[in-house]
Amino acid sequence: MNFDLVKHTILMTVAGSRAYGLHTATSDVDIKGVAIPPREFILGYLSRFDQADKAEHIQAFLQFMNPEEVAAIAAQKLEGTVFSLQKFVALAADSNPNILDLLFCRDEEVRLWTRAGEFLRENRDLFISARARYSFGGYAASQLKRIRG
């Protein structure tokens, strides 16, 4: 990836256990975000961008973390994924439970948002449909199966 991911990110939130208030002293910090890549990445004639999840890409977002999160990152790590807007919209339209929390988290979990990111959150209800019943039900069933071993 040869563009500034932070510059092209329109929305980034804290995710995982910290977003739900379930973190412990040994929990890492997870983030999720949405980026609008440069035109040549959208058109796909030079390169493609669907998501960034490598440590070297995610570390650039350290600057947006609060002091408690910075301390946790120093002790553990910073992980996450930044999705292209196209991939994010496709996943959100499918009511993907791992994506919708970006739109529905509390404002306190948002670490970066531009006007475009704010627009996504203001229109989050457009992504909710009857399909969510099946997406969330399937997700819950898979988690239960995993827990049971």
Tab-separated table of N, CA and C in Angstrom:
chain	number	residue	atom	x	y	z
A	1	MET	N	0.858	-1.173	0.000
A	1	MET	CA	0.000	0.000	0.000
A	1	MET	C	0.902	1.234	0.000
A	2	ASN	N	0.749	2.072	-0.981
A	2	ASN	CA	1.619	3.242	-1.074
A	2	ASN	C	0.813	4.543	-1.083
A	3	PHE	N	-0.051	4.676	-0.080
A	3	PHE	CA	-0.714	5.957	0.168
A	3	PHE	C	-0.853	6.133	1.675
A	4	ASP	N	-1.068	7.365	2.091
A	4	ASP	CA	-1.181	7.689	3.509
A	4	ASP	C	-2.554	7.247	4.015
A	5	LEU	N	-2.590	6.125	4.716
A	5	LEU	CA	-3.855	5.567	5.183
A	5	LEU	C	-4.574	6.499	6.154
A	6	VAL	N	-3.835	7.127	7.041
A	6	VAL	CA	-4.451	8.032	8.013
A	6	VAL	C	-5.136	9.195	7.291
A	7	LYS	N	-4.457	9.758	6.319
A	7	LYS	CA	-5.008	10.892	5.571
A	7	LYS	C	-6.303	10.525	4.847
A	8	HIS	N	-6.433	9.269	4.447
A	8	HIS	CA	-7.603	8.835	3.683
A	8	HIS	C	-8.677	8.178	4.539
A	9	THR	N	-8.432	8.081	5.848
A	9	THR	CA	-9.411	7.470	6.749
A	9	THR	C	-10.469	8.500	7.125
A	10	ILE	N	-11.725	8.087	7.004
A	10	ILE	CA	-12.843	8.989	7.302
A	10	ILE	C	-13.523	8.670	8.630
A	11	LEU	N	-13.273	7.474	9.152
A	11	LEU	CA	-13.883	7.061	10.411
A	11	LEU	C	-13.014	5.990	11.045
A	12	MET	N	-12.713	6.141	12.330
A	12	MET	CA	-11.936	5.147	13.050
A	12	MET	C	-12.425	5.122	14.488
A	13	THR	N	-12.707	3.910	14.975
A	13	THR	CA	-13.216	3.752	16.332
A	13	THR	C	-12.426	2.692	17.089
A	14	VAL	N	-12.498	2.788	18.401
A	14	VAL	CA	-11.994	1.720	19.247
A	14	VAL	C	-13.029	0.602	19.164
A	15	ALA	N	-12.550	-0.627	19.095
A	15	ALA	CA	-13.451	-1.773	18.939
A	15	ALA	C	-13.111	-2.833	19.983
A	16	GLY	N	-13.755	-3.960	19.880
A	16	GLY	CA	-13.464	-5.085	20.745
A	16	GLY	C	-13.844	-4.851	22.191
A	17	SER	N	-13.078	-5.468	23.085
A	17	SER	CA	-13.421	-5.440	24.510
A	17	SER	C	-13.470	-4.023	25.074
A	18	ARG	N	-12.638	-3.135	24.586
A	18	ARG	CA	-12.652	-1.763	25.096
A	18	ARG	C	-13.922	-1.015	24.699
A	19	ALA	N	-14.444	-1.300	23.537
A	19	ALA	CA	-15.677	-0.641	23.100
A	19	ALA	C	-16.878	-1.093	23.934
A	20	TYR	N	-16.785	-2.306	24.456
A	20	TYR	CA	-17.893	-2.853	25.239
A	20	TYR	C	-17.663	-2.772	26.741
A	21	GLY	N	-16.547	-2.164	27.146
A	21	GLY	CA	-16.261	-2.042	28.568
A	21	GLY	C	-15.910	-3.368	29.224
A	22	LEU	N	-15.400	-4.317	28.446
A	22	LEU	CA	-15.081	-5.645	28.958
A	22	LEU	C	-13.578	-5.892	29.059
A	23	HIS	N	-12.779	-4.874	28.805
A	23	HIS	CA	-11.337	-5.061	28.804
A	23	HIS	C	-10.795	-5.243	30.223
A	24	THR	N	-9.647	-5.873	30.273
A	24	THR	CA	-8.935	-6.073	31.532
A	24	THR	C	-7.591	-5.357	31.428
A	25	ALA	N	-6.815	-5.460	32.472
A	25	ALA	CA	-5.499	-4.808	32.477
A	25	ALA	C	-4.579	-5.378	31.410
A	26	THR	N	-4.837	-6.594	30.966
A	26	THR	CA	-3.968	-7.221	29.966
A	26	THR	C	-4.577	-7.205	28.558
A	27	SER	N	-5.662	-6.488	28.380
A	27	SER	CA	-6.303	-6.423	27.059
A	27	SER	C	-5.523	-5.518	26.120
A	28	ASP	N	-5.471	-5.919	24.858
A	28	ASP	CA	-4.864	-5.061	23.851
A	28	ASP	C	-5.890	-4.009	23.419
A	29	VAL	N	-5.538	-3.223	22.429
A	29	VAL	CA	-6.439	-2.201	21.893
A	29	VAL	C	-6.732	-2.565	20.442
A	30	ASP	N	-8.011	-2.622	20.127
A	30	ASP	CA	-8.449	-2.927	18.765
A	30	ASP	C	-9.135	-1.704	18.180
A	31	ILE	N	-8.911	-1.499	16.889
A	31	ILE	CA	-9.582	-0.411	16.186
A	31	ILE	C	-10.223	-0.936	14.905
A	32	LYS	N	-11.200	-0.202	14.422
A	32	LYS	CA	-11.793	-0.458	13.113
A	32	LYS	C	-11.964	0.887	12.442
A	33	GLY	N	-11.808	0.889	11.127
A	33	GLY	CA	-11.934	2.143	10.416
A	33	GLY	C	-12.403	1.970	8.993
A	34	VAL	N	-12.688	3.112	8.376
A	34	VAL	CA	-13.127	3.182	6.982
A	34	VAL	C	-12.273	4.236	6.289
A	35	ALA	N	-11.777	3.889	5.106
A	35	ALA	CA	-10.951	4.822	4.339
A	35	ALA	C	-11.468	4.931	2.912
A	36	ILE	N	-11.282	6.094	2.343
A	36	ILE	CA	-11.539	6.296	0.922
A	36	ILE	C	-10.168	6.418	0.265
A	37	PRO	N	-9.729	5.357	-0.395
A	37	PRO	CA	-8.386	5.380	-0.981
A	37	PRO	C	-8.310	6.337	-2.167
A	38	PRO	N	-7.107	6.650	-2.610
A	38	PRO	CA	-6.950	7.496	-3.801
A	38	PRO	C	-7.629	6.864	-5.025
A	39	ARG	N	-7.943	7.691	-5.975
A	39	ARG	CA	-8.690	7.285	-7.170
A	39	ARG	C	-8.106	6.049	-7.857
A	40	GLU	N	-6.782	6.007	-8.005
A	40	GLU	CA	-6.191	4.873	-8.722
A	40	GLU	C	-6.419	3.542	-7.995
A	41	PHE	N	-6.638	3.594	-6.688
A	41	PHE	CA	-6.940	2.375	-5.938
A	41	PHE	C	-8.417	2.004	-6.074
A	42	ILE	N	-9.249	2.990	-6.228
A	42	ILE	CA	-10.682	2.727	-6.412
A	42	ILE	C	-10.928	2.127	-7.790
A	43	LEU	N	-10.280	2.690	-8.788
A	43	LEU	CA	-10.448	2.187	-10.150
A	43	LEU	C	-9.729	0.858	-10.350
A	44	GLY	N	-8.703	0.605	-9.561
A	44	GLY	CA	-8.017	-0.668	-9.587
A	44	GLY	C	-7.051	-0.876	-10.723
A	45	TYR	N	-6.694	0.183	-11.441
A	45	TYR	CA	-5.793	-0.031	-12.572
A	45	TYR	C	-4.330	-0.103	-12.166
A	46	LEU	N	-3.959	0.414	-11.012
A	46	LEU	CA	-2.584	0.267	-10.518
A	46	LEU	C	-2.526	-0.711	-9.351
A	47	SER	N	-3.390	-0.504	-8.425
A	47	SER	CA	-3.420	-1.320	-7.212
A	47	SER	C	-4.843	-1.381	-6.701
A	48	ARG	N	-5.057	-2.332	-5.831
A	48	ARG	CA	-6.371	-2.463	-5.201
A	48	ARG	C	-6.203	-2.229	-3.706
A	49	PHE	N	-7.270	-1.758	-3.093
A	49	PHE	CA	-7.288	-1.614	-1.641
A	49	PHE	C	-8.650	-2.061	-1.144
A	50	ASP	N	-8.674	-3.146	-0.376
A	50	ASP	CA	-9.898	-3.607	0.260
A	50	ASP	C	-9.853	-3.340	1.752
A	51	GLN	N	-8.690	-3.598	2.349
A	51	GLN	CA	-8.534	-3.358	3.771
A	51	GLN	C	-7.054	-3.365	4.137
A	52	ALA	N	-6.774	-2.742	5.257
A	52	ALA	CA	-5.419	-2.749	5.819
A	52	ALA	C	-5.519	-3.303	7.227
A	53	ASP	N	-4.720	-4.324	7.514
A	53	ASP	CA	-4.747	-4.892	8.854
A	53	ASP	C	-3.357	-5.292	9.355
A	54	LYS	N	-2.347	-4.943	8.598
A	54	LYS	CA	-0.983	-5.237	9.028
A	54	LYS	C	-0.560	-4.247	10.110
A	55	ALA	N	0.268	-4.733	11.013
A	55	ALA	CA	0.698	-3.921	12.154
A	55	ALA	C	1.283	-2.577	11.728
A	56	GLU	N	2.092	-2.574	10.674
A	56	GLU	CA	2.725	-1.311	10.264
A	56	GLU	C	1.725	-0.284	9.765
A	57	HIS	N	0.586	-0.729	9.254
A	57	HIS	CA	-0.458	0.203	8.814
A	57	HIS	C	-1.275	0.711	9.998
A	58	ILE	N	-1.580	-0.177	10.918
A	58	ILE	CA	-2.433	0.169	12.053
A	58	ILE	C	-1.693	1.051	13.060
A	59	GLN	N	-0.387	0.887	13.185
A	59	GLN	CA	0.396	1.679	14.132
A	59	GLN	C	0.287	3.179	13.875
A	60	ALA	N	-0.004	3.563	12.651
A	60	ALA	CA	-0.125	4.993	12.319
A	60	ALA	C	-1.261	5.667	13.084
A	61	PHE	N	-2.190	4.874	13.610
A	61	PHE	CA	-3.341	5.432	14.323
A	61	PHE	C	-3.091	5.604	15.820
A	62	LEU	N	-1.904	5.267	16.265
A	62	LEU	CA	-1.535	5.436	17.669
A	62	LEU	C	-1.745	6.879	18.122
A	63	GLN	N	-1.530	7.820	17.231
A	63	GLN	CA	-1.653	9.241	17.559
A	63	GLN	C	-3.061	9.643	17.995
A	64	PHE	N	-4.062	8.825	17.722
A	64	PHE	CA	-5.443	9.160	18.057
A	64	PHE	C	-5.925	8.518	19.361
A	65	MET	N	-5.068	7.740	19.992
A	65	MET	CA	-5.452	7.024	21.200
A	65	MET	C	-5.321	7.910	22.436
A	66	ASN	N	-6.159	7.638	23.429
A	66	ASN	CA	-6.069	8.388	24.680
A	66	ASN	C	-4.934	7.803	25.529
A	67	PRO	N	-4.534	8.487	26.609
A	67	PRO	CA	-3.380	8.028	27.404
A	67	PRO	C	-3.531	6.602	27.947
A	68	GLU	N	-4.711	6.230	28.383
A	68	GLU	CA	-4.931	4.865	28.894
A	68	GLU	C	-4.699	3.839	27.785
A	69	GLU	N	-5.181	4.154	26.596
A	69	GLU	CA	-4.999	3.242	25.461
A	69	GLU	C	-3.540	3.167	25.034
A	70	VAL	N	-2.844	4.293	25.064
A	70	VAL	CA	-1.419	4.299	24.712
A	70	VAL	C	-0.635	3.406	25.676
A	71	ALA	N	-0.964	3.478	26.967
A	71	ALA	CA	-0.303	2.628	27.955
A	71	ALA	C	-0.600	1.154	27.685
A	72	ALA	N	-1.839	0.842	27.355
A	72	ALA	CA	-2.222	-0.546	27.051
A	72	ALA	C	-1.514	-1.037	25.795
A	73	ILE	N	-1.381	-0.167	24.818
A	73	ILE	CA	-0.692	-0.541	23.574
A	73	ILE	C	0.786	-0.808	23.849
A	74	ALA	N	1.400	0.012	24.714
A	74	ALA	CA	2.808	-0.191	25.058
A	74	ALA	C	3.000	-1.537	25.752
A	75	ALA	N	2.030	-1.922	26.581
A	75	ALA	CA	2.129	-3.184	27.313
A	75	ALA	C	1.691	-4.379	26.469
A	76	GLN	N	0.772	-4.167	25.563
A	76	GLN	CA	0.218	-5.260	24.756
A	76	GLN	C	0.485	-4.996	23.279
A	77	LYS	N	-0.569	-4.499	22.573
A	77	LYS	CA	-0.406	-4.167	21.154
A	77	LYS	C	-1.632	-3.425	20.654
A	78	LEU	N	-1.488	-2.863	19.476
A	78	LEU	CA	-2.587	-2.216	18.764
A	78	LEU	C	-2.889	-3.064	17.544
A	79	GLU	N	-4.140	-3.485	17.429
A	79	GLU	CA	-4.572	-4.284	16.290
A	79	GLU	C	-5.786	-3.637	15.665
A	80	GLY	N	-6.095	-4.037	14.449
A	80	GLY	CA	-7.309	-3.540	13.848
A	80	GLY	C	-7.336	-3.694	12.351
A	81	THR	N	-8.403	-3.168	11.792
A	81	THR	CA	-8.605	-3.220	10.352
A	81	THR	C	-9.233	-1.915	9.897
A	82	VAL	N	-8.718	-1.396	8.801
A	82	VAL	CA	-9.324	-0.250	8.134
A	82	VAL	C	-9.795	-0.752	6.777
A	83	PHE	N	-11.100	-0.632	6.541
A	83	PHE	CA	-11.722	-1.127	5.322
A	83	PHE	C	-11.864	-0.009	4.298
A	84	SER	N	-11.813	-0.375	3.036
A	84	SER	CA	-12.163	0.600	1.999
A	84	SER	C	-13.640	0.910	2.154
A	85	LEU	N	-14.045	2.076	1.723
A	85	LEU	CA	-15.456	2.447	1.806
A	85	LEU	C	-16.328	1.435	1.070
A	86	GLN	N	-15.871	0.969	-0.098
A	86	GLN	CA	-16.655	0.007	-0.875
A	86	GLN	C	-16.874	-1.287	-0.097
A	87	LYS	N	-15.814	-1.824	0.492
A	87	LYS	CA	-15.940	-3.070	1.245
A	87	LYS	C	-16.780	-2.862	2.491
A	88	PHE	N	-16.575	-1.737	3.160
A	88	PHE	CA	-17.344	-1.436	4.359
A	88	PHE	C	-18.838	-1.390	4.058
A	89	VAL	N	-19.216	-0.677	3.003
A	89	VAL	CA	-20.640	-0.561	2.653
A	89	VAL	C	-21.217	-1.932	2.309
A	90	ALA	N	-20.469	-2.749	1.578
A	90	ALA	CA	-20.956	-4.094	1.236
A	90	ALA	C	-21.169	-4.932	2.498
A	91	LEU	N	-20.225	-4.888	3.418
A	91	LEU	CA	-20.361	-5.655	4.653
A	91	LEU	C	-21.491	-5.109	5.532
A	92	ALA	N	-21.596	-3.797	5.612
A	92	ALA	CA	-22.662	-3.191	6.422
A	92	ALA	C	-24.035	-3.488	5.833
A	93	ALA	N	-24.152	-3.466	4.516
A	93	ALA	CA	-25.427	-3.780	3.863
A	93	ALA	C	-25.833	-5.229	4.102
A	94	ASP	N	-24.849	-6.089	4.348
A	94	ASP	CA	-25.123	-7.489	4.691
A	94	ASP	C	-25.353	-7.667	6.188
A	95	SER	N	-25.402	-6.564	6.920
A	95	SER	CA	-25.602	-6.581	8.381
A	95	SER	C	-24.526	-7.379	9.101
A	96	ASN	N	-23.296	-7.263	8.648
A	96	ASN	CA	-22.184	-7.945	9.295
A	96	ASN	C	-22.007	-7.386	10.709
A	97	PRO	N	-22.175	-8.226	11.735
A	97	PRO	CA	-22.106	-7.741	13.121
A	97	PRO	C	-20.761	-7.102	13.463
A	98	ASN	N	-19.686	-7.554	12.827
A	98	ASN	CA	-18.371	-6.996	13.127
A	98	ASN	C	-18.162	-5.618	12.519
A	99	ILE	N	-19.025	-5.224	11.626
A	99	ILE	CA	-18.897	-3.940	10.946
A	99	ILE	C	-19.844	-2.895	11.532
A	100	LEU	N	-21.042	-3.330	11.867
A	100	LEU	CA	-22.059	-2.379	12.320
A	100	LEU	C	-21.677	-1.651	13.596
A	101	ASP	N	-20.806	-2.248	14.415
A	101	ASP	CA	-20.422	-1.540	15.630
A	101	ASP	C	-19.651	-0.258	15.338
A	102	LEU	N	-19.040	-0.153	14.173
A	102	LEU	CA	-18.393	1.098	13.757
A	102	LEU	C	-19.417	2.235	13.657
A	103	LEU	N	-20.608	1.886	13.217
A	103	LEU	CA	-21.659	2.885	13.039
A	103	LEU	C	-22.437	3.157	14.316
A	104	PHE	N	-22.562	2.143	15.160
A	104	PHE	CA	-23.445	2.242	16.312
A	104	PHE	C	-22.732	2.355	17.657
A	105	CYS	N	-21.412	2.439	17.655
A	105	CYS	CA	-20.706	2.597	18.921
A	105	CYS	C	-21.009	3.983	19.504
A	106	ARG	N	-20.690	4.129	20.768
A	106	ARG	CA	-20.875	5.439	21.413
A	106	ARG	C	-19.880	6.439	20.822
A	107	ASP	N	-20.242	7.688	20.839
A	107	ASP	CA	-19.356	8.732	20.323
A	107	ASP	C	-18.001	8.723	21.036
A	108	GLU	N	-17.970	8.299	22.295
A	108	GLU	CA	-16.726	8.267	23.062
A	108	GLU	C	-15.707	7.284	22.482
A	109	GLU	N	-16.178	6.326	21.690
A	109	GLU	CA	-15.270	5.347	21.082
A	109	GLU	C	-14.706	5.832	19.750
A	110	VAL	N	-15.252	6.888	19.214
A	110	VAL	CA	-14.776	7.399	17.924
A	110	VAL	C	-13.487	8.188	18.165
A	111	ARG	N	-12.453	7.818	17.440
A	111	ARG	CA	-11.158	8.494	17.592
A	111	ARG	C	-10.834	9.403	16.413
A	112	LEU	N	-11.440	9.158	15.279
A	112	LEU	CA	-11.206	9.998	14.114
A	112	LEU	C	-12.465	9.948	13.263
A	113	TRP	N	-12.948	11.122	12.881
A	113	TRP	CA	-14.033	11.148	11.907
A	113	TRP	C	-14.019	12.459	11.156
A	114	THR	N	-14.182	12.319	9.887
A	114	THR	CA	-14.280	13.472	9.005
A	114	THR	C	-15.768	13.714	8.759
A	115	ARG	N	-16.072	14.689	7.951
A	115	ARG	CA	-17.476	14.941	7.604
A	115	ARG	C	-18.083	13.717	6.914
A	116	ALA	N	-17.322	13.035	6.074
A	116	ALA	CA	-17.822	11.830	5.407
A	116	ALA	C	-18.081	10.719	6.422
A	117	GLY	N	-17.204	10.581	7.413
A	117	GLY	CA	-17.420	9.592	8.464
A	117	GLY	C	-18.635	9.919	9.308
A	118	GLU	N	-18.817	11.192	9.580
A	118	GLU	CA	-19.996	11.634	10.325
A	118	GLU	C	-21.268	11.338	9.520
A	119	PHE	N	-21.199	11.534	8.211
A	119	PHE	CA	-22.338	11.238	7.337
A	119	PHE	C	-22.723	9.761	7.426
A	120	LEU	N	-21.724	8.879	7.436
A	120	LEU	CA	-22.005	7.447	7.588
A	120	LEU	C	-22.741	7.172	8.892
A	121	ARG	N	-22.238	7.745	9.980
A	121	ARG	CA	-22.872	7.502	11.288
A	121	ARG	C	-24.259	8.130	11.373
A	122	GLU	N	-24.449	9.277	10.768
A	122	GLU	CA	-25.770	9.912	10.773
A	122	GLU	C	-26.802	9.090	10.010
A	123	ASN	N	-26.338	8.311	9.045
A	123	ASN	CA	-27.236	7.515	8.202
A	123	ASN	C	-27.139	6.020	8.500
A	124	ARG	N	-26.700	5.684	9.669
A	124	ARG	CA	-26.489	4.281	10.035
A	124	ARG	C	-27.759	3.441	9.960
A	125	ASP	N	-28.903	4.042	10.201
A	125	ASP	CA	-30.154	3.280	10.155
A	125	ASP	C	-30.437	2.721	8.765
A	126	LEU	N	-29.837	3.298	7.733
A	126	LEU	CA	-30.044	2.791	6.376
A	126	LEU	C	-29.443	1.399	6.181
A	127	PHE	N	-28.543	1.005	7.075
A	127	PHE	CA	-27.896	-0.292	6.948
A	127	PHE	C	-28.619	-1.401	7.716
A	128	ILE	N	-29.646	-1.044	8.444
A	128	ILE	CA	-30.367	-2.036	9.236
A	128	ILE	C	-31.558	-2.549	8.437
A	129	SER	N	-31.640	-3.874	8.364
A	129	SER	CA	-32.743	-4.504	7.645
A	129	SER	C	-33.094	-5.812	8.341
A	130	ALA	N	-34.077	-6.502	7.824
A	130	ALA	CA	-34.471	-7.804	8.375
A	130	ALA	C	-33.321	-8.800	8.277
A	131	ARG	N	-32.407	-8.560	7.373
A	131	ARG	CA	-31.236	-9.434	7.208
A	131	ARG	C	-30.408	-9.502	8.493
A	132	ALA	N	-30.447	-8.450	9.300
A	132	ALA	CA	-29.677	-8.423	10.544
A	132	ALA	C	-30.067	-9.583	11.450
A	133	ARG	N	-31.313	-9.957	11.445
A	133	ARG	CA	-31.776	-11.076	12.274
A	133	ARG	C	-30.967	-12.330	11.972
A	134	TYR	N	-30.756	-12.599	10.704
A	134	TYR	CA	-30.031	-13.798	10.301
A	134	TYR	C	-28.530	-13.642	10.504
A	135	SER	N	-28.021	-12.466	10.214
A	135	SER	CA	-26.584	-12.228	10.402
A	135	SER	C	-26.194	-12.348	11.868
A	136	PHE	N	-26.940	-11.685	12.728
A	136	PHE	CA	-26.623	-11.718	14.147
A	136	PHE	C	-26.915	-13.091	14.742
A	137	GLY	N	-27.993	-13.726	14.296
A	137	GLY	CA	-28.314	-15.070	14.777
A	137	GLY	C	-27.244	-16.068	14.391
A	138	GLY	N	-26.784	-15.995	13.166
A	138	GLY	CA	-25.715	-16.880	12.703
A	138	GLY	C	-24.419	-16.629	13.432
A	139	TYR	N	-24.119	-15.364	13.678
A	139	TYR	CA	-22.913	-15.009	14.412
A	139	TYR	C	-22.992	-15.564	15.834
A	140	ALA	N	-24.125	-15.380	16.493
A	140	ALA	CA	-24.305	-15.871	17.864
A	140	ALA	C	-24.183	-17.390	17.908
A	141	ALA	N	-24.776	-18.072	16.951
A	141	ALA	CA	-24.698	-19.533	16.911
A	141	ALA	C	-23.252	-20.005	16.719
A	142	SER	N	-22.505	-19.335	15.859
A	142	SER	CA	-21.110	-19.734	15.633
A	142	SER	C	-20.262	-19.493	16.871
A	143	GLN	N	-20.528	-18.407	17.589
A	143	GLN	CA	-19.783	-18.133	18.826
A	143	GLN	C	-20.101	-19.176	19.894
A	144	LEU	N	-21.367	-19.537	19.999
A	144	LEU	CA	-21.777	-20.557	20.961
A	144	LEU	C	-21.119	-21.901	20.645
A	145	LYS	N	-21.087	-22.245	19.373
A	145	LYS	CA	-20.444	-23.487	18.945
A	145	LYS	C	-18.962	-23.467	19.293
A	146	ARG	N	-18.324	-22.321	19.069
A	146	ARG	CA	-16.900	-22.175	19.386
A	146	ARG	C	-16.641	-22.319	20.881
A	147	ILE	N	-17.506	-21.737	21.696
A	147	ILE	CA	-17.362	-21.813	23.155
A	147	ILE	C	-17.496	-23.252	23.648
A	148	ARG	N	-18.434	-23.960	23.052
A	148	ARG	CA	-18.678	-25.342	23.464
A	148	ARG	C	-17.555	-26.285	23.014
A	149	GLY	N	-16.716	-25.818	22.120
A	149	GLY	CA	-15.532	-26.564	21.738
A	149	GLY	C	-15.738	-27.426	20.549
